[in-house]
Amino acid sequence: IVEKIQPLIGVVSEKGENSIADPFKDLILRVFKTSVKSWHDVTIEFIRNDQIRISITGAGSKQFLYNELGFEDGRNKINKEAMWDELDKIAIAGGNTGKIPFNERSIKEKQFANLRKHFRNLFSLQDDPFPYQKGKMSYETAFTIIPNQNLYSE
């Protein structure tokens, strides 16, 4: 039982502030037992609407449900968070958002700030997983992302 609740126990930061440990921090490092060197070594493939396969060059692949990666909405266990939906849209679009309309930019900036933080946490990488392409006015993945081929094939 201790192992299950340990990540949820409050911890004191270096500044003396109480905080909750993030159970998803360094998750990929812990699961694959190797560090990811670069986003170019990562491939994410949607298997189902709620499941992806993460492959790391030289370390193999593993399947995860969205809630195992911290994408579940805590307010309603049935709904996926907007971050997961955005990730799915990017996969369908081939790894980029396409040109973002002016009236949606602030919303997208916030969504991608959240995605960026979550992915850096999961993969223990500080490089930007979703760099903004100023000339194209879009976000692109720094990793390979593949949509669910069964859902979107003709």
Short mmCIF file of C-alpha atoms in Angstrom, two decimals:
data_model
loop_
_atom_site.label_atom_id
_atom_site.label_comp_id
_atom_site.label_asym_id
_atom_site.label_seq_id
_atom_site.Cartn_x
_atom_site.Cartn_y
_atom_site.Cartn_z
CA ILE A 1 0.00 0.00 0.00
CA VAL A 2 2.85 2.40 0.80
CA GLU A 3 4.14 2.15 -2.79
CA LYS A 4 0.70 3.09 -4.15
CA ILE A 5 0.20 6.16 -1.97
CA GLN A 6 3.82 7.31 -1.76
CA PRO A 7 3.57 9.56 -4.86
CA LEU A 8 0.52 11.29 -3.37
CA ILE A 9 2.07 12.13 0.00
CA GLY A 10 2.84 15.80 0.50
CA VAL A 11 6.51 16.68 0.33
CA VAL A 12 8.42 19.75 1.45
CA SER A 13 10.28 21.55 -1.31
CA GLU A 14 13.74 23.09 -0.92
CA LYS A 15 11.99 26.40 -0.19
CA GLY A 16 10.07 24.77 2.68
CA GLU A 17 6.72 24.82 0.84
CA ASN A 18 4.33 21.87 1.00
CA SER A 19 3.49 20.32 -2.35
CA ILE A 20 2.12 17.10 -3.79
CA ALA A 21 4.62 14.86 -5.57
CA ASP A 22 3.79 14.41 -9.24
CA PRO A 23 3.30 10.67 -9.87
CA PHE A 24 3.90 11.20 -13.62
CA LYS A 25 7.28 12.92 -13.24
CA ASP A 26 9.97 10.89 -15.04
CA LEU A 27 7.40 8.16 -15.81
CA ILE A 28 8.97 7.20 -19.15
CA LEU A 29 12.41 6.93 -17.53
CA ARG A 30 10.97 4.65 -14.83
CA VAL A 31 9.02 2.44 -17.26
CA PHE A 32 11.68 2.07 -19.97
CA LYS A 33 14.55 2.07 -17.45
CA THR A 34 16.59 4.29 -19.74
CA SER A 35 16.72 8.01 -20.34
CA VAL A 36 15.45 9.50 -23.57
CA LYS A 37 18.26 11.40 -25.32
CA SER A 38 16.15 13.47 -27.72
CA TRP A 39 12.58 13.98 -28.88
CA HIS A 40 13.71 12.52 -32.21
CA ASP A 41 14.02 9.15 -30.41
CA VAL A 42 10.31 9.19 -29.46
CA THR A 43 7.41 7.84 -31.52
CA ILE A 44 3.85 8.05 -30.25
CA GLU A 45 1.19 6.03 -32.05
CA PHE A 46 -2.51 6.12 -31.23
CA ILE A 47 -3.79 2.55 -30.88
CA ARG A 48 -7.32 3.44 -29.77
CA ASN A 49 -9.06 6.66 -28.76
CA ASP A 50 -7.81 6.16 -25.21
CA GLN A 51 -4.52 4.33 -25.78
CA ILE A 52 -1.13 5.04 -27.32
CA ARG A 53 2.07 3.13 -27.96
CA ILE A 54 5.25 4.94 -27.03
CA SER A 55 8.41 3.74 -28.75
CA ILE A 56 11.89 4.87 -27.72
CA THR A 57 14.78 4.24 -30.12
CA GLY A 58 16.89 1.45 -28.67
CA ALA A 59 14.52 0.80 -25.74
CA GLY A 60 11.45 -0.80 -27.34
CA SER A 61 7.81 0.19 -27.01
CA LYS A 62 5.02 0.04 -24.47
CA GLN A 63 1.29 0.76 -24.59
CA PHE A 64 -0.40 3.17 -22.19
CA LEU A 65 -3.98 4.24 -21.54
CA TYR A 66 -4.45 8.02 -21.37
CA ASN A 67 -5.09 7.93 -17.61
CA GLU A 68 -1.82 6.04 -17.02
CA LEU A 69 -0.03 9.06 -18.50
CA GLY A 70 -1.91 11.66 -16.48
CA PHE A 71 -4.37 12.81 -19.12
CA GLU A 72 -7.54 11.90 -17.23
CA ASP A 73 -9.81 14.75 -16.16
CA GLY A 74 -10.04 14.58 -12.37
CA ARG A 75 -13.46 16.24 -12.34
CA ASN A 76 -15.08 13.53 -14.43
CA LYS A 77 -13.41 10.15 -14.87
CA ILE A 78 -15.20 9.57 -18.20
CA ASN A 79 -13.92 12.71 -19.96
CA LYS A 80 -10.40 12.95 -21.33
CA GLU A 81 -8.59 16.20 -20.79
CA ALA A 82 -8.34 18.70 -23.61
CA MET A 83 -4.59 17.95 -23.83
CA TRP A 84 -5.27 14.36 -24.94
CA ASP A 85 -7.78 15.56 -27.53
CA GLU A 86 -5.29 18.12 -28.84
CA LEU A 87 -2.63 15.41 -29.09
CA ASP A 88 -5.04 13.25 -31.12
CA LYS A 89 -5.80 16.18 -33.46
CA ILE A 90 -2.08 16.76 -34.01
CA ALA A 91 -1.59 13.08 -34.86
CA ILE A 92 -4.41 13.19 -37.40
CA ALA A 93 -2.93 16.35 -38.95
CA GLY A 94 0.49 14.75 -39.39
CA GLY A 95 2.31 16.28 -36.44
CA ASN A 96 1.28 19.93 -36.66
CA THR A 97 -1.65 22.19 -35.87
CA GLY A 98 -1.76 23.97 -39.20
CA LYS A 99 -2.06 27.74 -39.23
CA ILE A 100 -3.75 28.88 -36.03
CA PRO A 101 -6.44 31.53 -36.56
CA PHE A 102 -5.73 34.79 -34.74
CA ASN A 103 -8.81 34.49 -32.50
CA GLU A 104 -7.67 31.03 -31.25
CA ARG A 105 -4.00 31.84 -30.54
CA SER A 106 -4.28 32.60 -26.83
CA ILE A 107 -6.26 29.38 -26.22
CA LYS A 108 -3.74 27.32 -28.21
CA GLU A 109 -0.80 28.97 -26.44
CA LYS A 110 -2.24 27.90 -23.08
CA GLN A 111 -3.01 24.36 -24.32
CA PHE A 112 0.51 23.93 -25.67
CA ALA A 113 2.10 25.38 -22.54
CA ASN A 114 0.25 22.67 -20.59
CA LEU A 115 1.18 19.94 -23.09
CA ARG A 116 4.80 21.09 -23.13
CA LYS A 117 5.04 21.01 -19.33
CA HIS A 118 3.37 17.60 -19.12
CA PHE A 119 5.57 16.03 -21.82
CA ARG A 120 8.78 17.45 -20.33
CA ASN A 121 7.70 15.96 -17.01
CA LEU A 122 6.82 12.54 -18.48
CA PHE A 123 9.91 12.16 -20.65
CA SER A 124 12.48 13.97 -18.46
CA LEU A 125 13.55 16.15 -21.40
CA GLN A 126 13.87 19.93 -21.30
CA ASP A 127 13.86 20.56 -25.06
CA ASP A 128 10.56 21.78 -26.48
CA PRO A 129 8.37 18.84 -27.61
CA PHE A 130 5.99 21.24 -29.41
CA PRO A 131 8.04 24.05 -30.94
CA TYR A 132 6.14 26.96 -32.45
CA GLN A 133 6.91 27.48 -36.13
CA LYS A 134 6.69 31.26 -36.46
CA GLY A 135 6.72 31.34 -40.27
CA LYS A 136 3.93 28.75 -40.46
CA MET A 137 2.12 30.13 -37.38
CA SER A 138 1.67 26.59 -36.08
CA TYR A 139 2.96 24.12 -33.52
CA GLU A 140 4.76 20.97 -34.68
CA THR A 141 5.87 17.93 -32.75
CA ALA A 142 9.59 17.39 -32.21
CA PHE A 143 8.80 13.66 -32.07
CA THR A 144 7.04 11.34 -34.51
CA ILE A 145 3.29 11.02 -33.93
CA ILE A 146 1.03 8.58 -35.77
CA PRO A 147 -2.78 8.59 -35.72
CA ASN A 148 -4.89 5.51 -35.15
CA GLN A 149 -4.67 3.87 -38.57
CA ASN A 150 -7.85 1.81 -37.98
CA LEU A 151 -10.01 4.85 -37.27
CA TYR A 152 -8.76 7.05 -40.09
CA SER A 153 -8.05 4.62 -42.92
CA GLU A 154 -10.45 4.45 -45.82
#
